[in-house]
Amino acid sequence: MRIGIVLLYLASIVAANVVTARFAPLEFGAFLVPAGSVFIGATFILRDLVQQAIGRKRTYAAILAAMLLSAATSWMLGDTLWITAASAVTFLVSESTDTEIYTRLRLPMAWRVLYSGFACGAALLRAFPAGRAA
């Protein structure tokens, strides 16, 4: 069961990268949402389940493996080295933020997932602000 949740976490990261790269964004009125957003959201929850299954210290090994897998996938899908590196750093920051907040909250799991997910999303938005001109 433990290895299964880790493999599902890693698979969701690859799926998010591939779907985002291969499919046009979804339009919701004035908003464009990457097609891989469902998988991206799943990675937050799955990472919390990974931590629940294997503990905080081992979760960091899974995050490192996930970051390397994500970077390799991005590179193979044609992203530039700069985009691949920025994505890897952002992934590491957001997943670490999620892990640490999830660890420190003493609430039921559903609330921990919710609050750590919000913080993780905020970290991603801070690292890759949407709508800014380059």
mmCIF file of C-alpha atoms in Angstrom:
data_model
loop_
_atom_site.group_PDB
_atom_site.id
_atom_site.type_symbol
_atom_site.label_atom_id
_atom_site.label_comp_id
_atom_site.label_asym_id
_atom_site.label_seq_id
_atom_site.Cartn_x
_atom_site.Cartn_y
_atom_site.Cartn_z
ATOM 1 C CA MET A 1 0.000 0.000 0.000
ATOM 2 C CA ARG A 2 2.797 2.440 0.878
ATOM 3 C CA ILE A 3 4.663 1.972 -2.388
ATOM 4 C CA GLY A 4 1.378 2.230 -4.263
ATOM 5 C CA ILE A 5 0.613 5.699 -2.902
ATOM 6 C CA VAL A 6 4.168 6.864 -3.715
ATOM 7 C CA LEU A 7 3.876 5.514 -7.268
ATOM 8 C CA LEU A 8 0.490 7.192 -7.674
ATOM 9 C CA TYR A 9 2.027 10.480 -6.479
ATOM 10 C CA LEU A 10 4.865 10.170 -9.008
ATOM 11 C CA ALA A 11 2.475 9.186 -11.804
ATOM 12 C CA SER A 12 0.242 12.199 -11.116
ATOM 13 C CA ILE A 13 3.239 14.511 -11.551
ATOM 14 C CA VAL A 14 4.143 12.988 -14.910
ATOM 15 C CA ALA A 15 0.474 13.118 -15.976
ATOM 16 C CA ALA A 16 0.219 16.796 -14.991
ATOM 17 C CA ASN A 17 3.300 17.651 -17.072
ATOM 18 C CA VAL A 18 2.232 15.650 -20.118
ATOM 19 C CA VAL A 19 -1.404 16.807 -20.144
ATOM 20 C CA THR A 20 -0.409 20.448 -19.597
ATOM 21 C CA ALA A 21 2.146 20.289 -22.420
ATOM 22 C CA ARG A 22 -0.008 18.373 -24.903
ATOM 23 C CA PHE A 23 -3.478 19.892 -24.487
ATOM 24 C CA ALA A 24 -4.706 23.449 -24.884
ATOM 25 C CA PRO A 25 -5.791 25.274 -21.733
ATOM 26 C CA LEU A 26 -9.447 25.067 -20.788
ATOM 27 C CA GLU A 27 -11.427 28.300 -21.127
ATOM 28 C CA PHE A 28 -13.735 29.409 -18.332
ATOM 29 C CA GLY A 29 -14.955 32.819 -19.407
ATOM 30 C CA ALA A 30 -11.966 35.141 -19.165
ATOM 31 C CA PHE A 31 -9.860 32.502 -17.418
ATOM 32 C CA LEU A 32 -7.494 29.988 -18.988
ATOM 33 C CA VAL A 33 -6.783 26.924 -16.883
ATOM 34 C CA PRO A 34 -4.004 24.476 -17.799
ATOM 35 C CA ALA A 35 -5.440 21.129 -18.863
ATOM 36 C CA GLY A 36 -3.250 19.348 -16.292
ATOM 37 C CA SER A 37 -4.703 21.280 -13.342
ATOM 38 C CA VAL A 38 -6.706 18.304 -12.091
ATOM 39 C CA PHE A 39 -3.522 16.261 -11.848
ATOM 40 C CA ILE A 40 -1.651 19.162 -10.251
ATOM 41 C CA GLY A 41 -4.325 19.376 -7.565
ATOM 42 C CA ALA A 42 -4.133 15.631 -7.064
ATOM 43 C CA THR A 43 -0.391 15.832 -6.398
ATOM 44 C CA PHE A 44 -1.013 18.065 -3.365
ATOM 45 C CA ILE A 45 -3.409 15.570 -1.822
ATOM 46 C CA LEU A 46 -1.330 12.559 -2.813
ATOM 47 C CA ARG A 47 1.781 14.126 -1.287
ATOM 48 C CA ASP A 48 -0.098 14.458 2.003
ATOM 49 C CA LEU A 49 -1.152 10.812 1.748
ATOM 50 C CA VAL A 50 2.462 9.857 1.033
ATOM 51 C CA GLN A 51 3.516 11.629 4.215
ATOM 52 C CA GLN A 52 0.756 9.887 6.134
ATOM 53 C CA ALA A 53 1.962 6.520 4.803
ATOM 54 C CA ILE A 54 5.756 6.813 5.025
ATOM 55 C CA GLY A 55 6.475 9.725 7.380
ATOM 56 C CA ARG A 56 7.974 13.175 6.946
ATOM 57 C CA LYS A 57 11.625 12.223 6.430
ATOM 58 C CA ARG A 58 10.911 9.648 3.740
ATOM 59 C CA THR A 59 8.469 12.050 2.117
ATOM 60 C CA TYR A 60 11.400 14.333 1.319
ATOM 61 C CA ALA A 61 13.023 11.465 -0.599
ATOM 62 C CA ALA A 62 9.768 11.070 -2.559
ATOM 63 C CA ILE A 63 9.681 14.832 -3.215
ATOM 64 C CA LEU A 64 13.266 14.748 -4.511
ATOM 65 C CA ALA A 65 12.435 11.804 -6.782
ATOM 66 C CA ALA A 66 9.293 13.603 -7.954
ATOM 67 C CA MET A 67 11.241 16.789 -8.678
ATOM 68 C CA LEU A 68 13.805 14.893 -10.759
ATOM 69 C CA LEU A 69 11.054 13.016 -12.580
ATOM 70 C CA SER A 70 9.162 16.259 -13.236
ATOM 71 C CA ALA A 71 12.285 17.980 -14.554
ATOM 72 C CA ALA A 72 13.128 15.036 -16.813
ATOM 73 C CA THR A 73 9.563 14.976 -18.139
ATOM 74 C CA SER A 74 9.581 18.730 -18.802
ATOM 75 C CA TRP A 75 12.917 18.489 -20.582
ATOM 76 C CA MET A 76 11.739 15.572 -22.733
ATOM 77 C CA LEU A 77 8.564 17.508 -23.616
ATOM 78 C CA GLY A 78 10.698 20.304 -25.044
ATOM 79 C CA ASP A 79 10.902 22.882 -22.262
ATOM 80 C CA THR A 80 14.052 24.981 -22.237
ATOM 81 C CA LEU A 81 16.690 24.434 -19.584
ATOM 82 C CA TRP A 82 15.636 27.674 -17.831
ATOM 83 C CA ILE A 83 11.977 26.637 -17.692
ATOM 84 C CA THR A 84 12.909 23.140 -16.544
ATOM 85 C CA ALA A 85 15.181 24.489 -13.786
ATOM 86 C CA ALA A 86 12.650 27.108 -12.653
ATOM 87 C CA SER A 87 9.933 24.485 -12.581
ATOM 88 C CA ALA A 88 12.114 22.127 -10.513
ATOM 89 C CA VAL A 89 12.964 24.816 -7.961
ATOM 90 C CA THR A 90 9.337 25.908 -7.721
ATOM 91 C CA PHE A 91 8.243 22.306 -7.291
ATOM 92 C CA LEU A 92 10.741 21.803 -4.478
ATOM 93 C CA VAL A 93 9.665 25.002 -2.695
ATOM 94 C CA SER A 94 5.939 24.345 -2.999
ATOM 95 C CA GLU A 95 6.111 20.682 -2.003
ATOM 96 C CA SER A 96 8.377 21.489 0.958
ATOM 97 C CA THR A 97 5.998 24.255 2.036
ATOM 98 C CA ASP A 98 3.076 21.849 1.832
ATOM 99 C CA THR A 99 4.983 19.189 3.769
ATOM 100 C CA GLU A 100 6.029 21.467 6.600
ATOM 101 C CA ILE A 101 2.625 23.079 7.059
ATOM 102 C CA TYR A 102 0.883 19.712 6.905
ATOM 103 C CA THR A 103 3.299 18.376 9.543
ATOM 104 C CA ARG A 104 2.810 21.218 12.003
ATOM 105 C CA LEU A 105 -0.979 21.486 11.934
ATOM 106 C CA ARG A 106 -2.725 19.540 14.655
ATOM 107 C CA LEU A 107 -6.091 19.297 12.949
ATOM 108 C CA PRO A 108 -8.087 16.518 11.298
ATOM 109 C CA MET A 109 -6.476 15.338 8.062
ATOM 110 C CA ALA A 110 -9.032 17.037 5.789
ATOM 111 C CA TRP A 111 -8.233 20.460 7.309
ATOM 112 C CA ARG A 112 -4.491 19.831 7.142
ATOM 113 C CA VAL A 113 -4.790 18.940 3.447
ATOM 114 C CA LEU A 114 -6.883 22.059 2.796
ATOM 115 C CA TYR A 115 -4.636 24.539 4.637
ATOM 116 C CA SER A 116 -1.353 23.101 3.417
ATOM 117 C CA GLY A 117 -2.751 23.027 -0.125
ATOM 118 C CA PHE A 118 -3.646 26.714 0.055
ATOM 119 C CA ALA A 119 -0.153 27.556 1.289
ATOM 120 C CA CYS A 120 1.392 25.418 -1.444
ATOM 121 C CA GLY A 121 -0.730 27.170 -4.079
ATOM 122 C CA ALA A 122 0.297 30.558 -2.713
ATOM 123 C CA ALA A 123 3.956 29.540 -2.887
ATOM 124 C CA LEU A 124 3.495 28.526 -6.522
ATOM 125 C CA LEU A 125 1.741 31.791 -7.385
ATOM 126 C CA ARG A 126 4.515 33.750 -5.702
ATOM 127 C CA ALA A 127 7.195 31.872 -7.613
ATOM 128 C CA PHE A 128 5.357 31.999 -10.962
ATOM 129 C CA PRO A 129 3.081 35.049 -10.851
ATOM 130 C CA ALA A 130 0.302 34.773 -13.414
ATOM 131 C CA GLY A 131 -0.362 37.587 -15.813
ATOM 132 C CA ARG A 132 2.971 39.384 -15.532
ATOM 133 C CA ALA A 133 4.711 40.479 -18.664
ATOM 134 C CA ALA A 134 8.142 38.971 -19.143
#
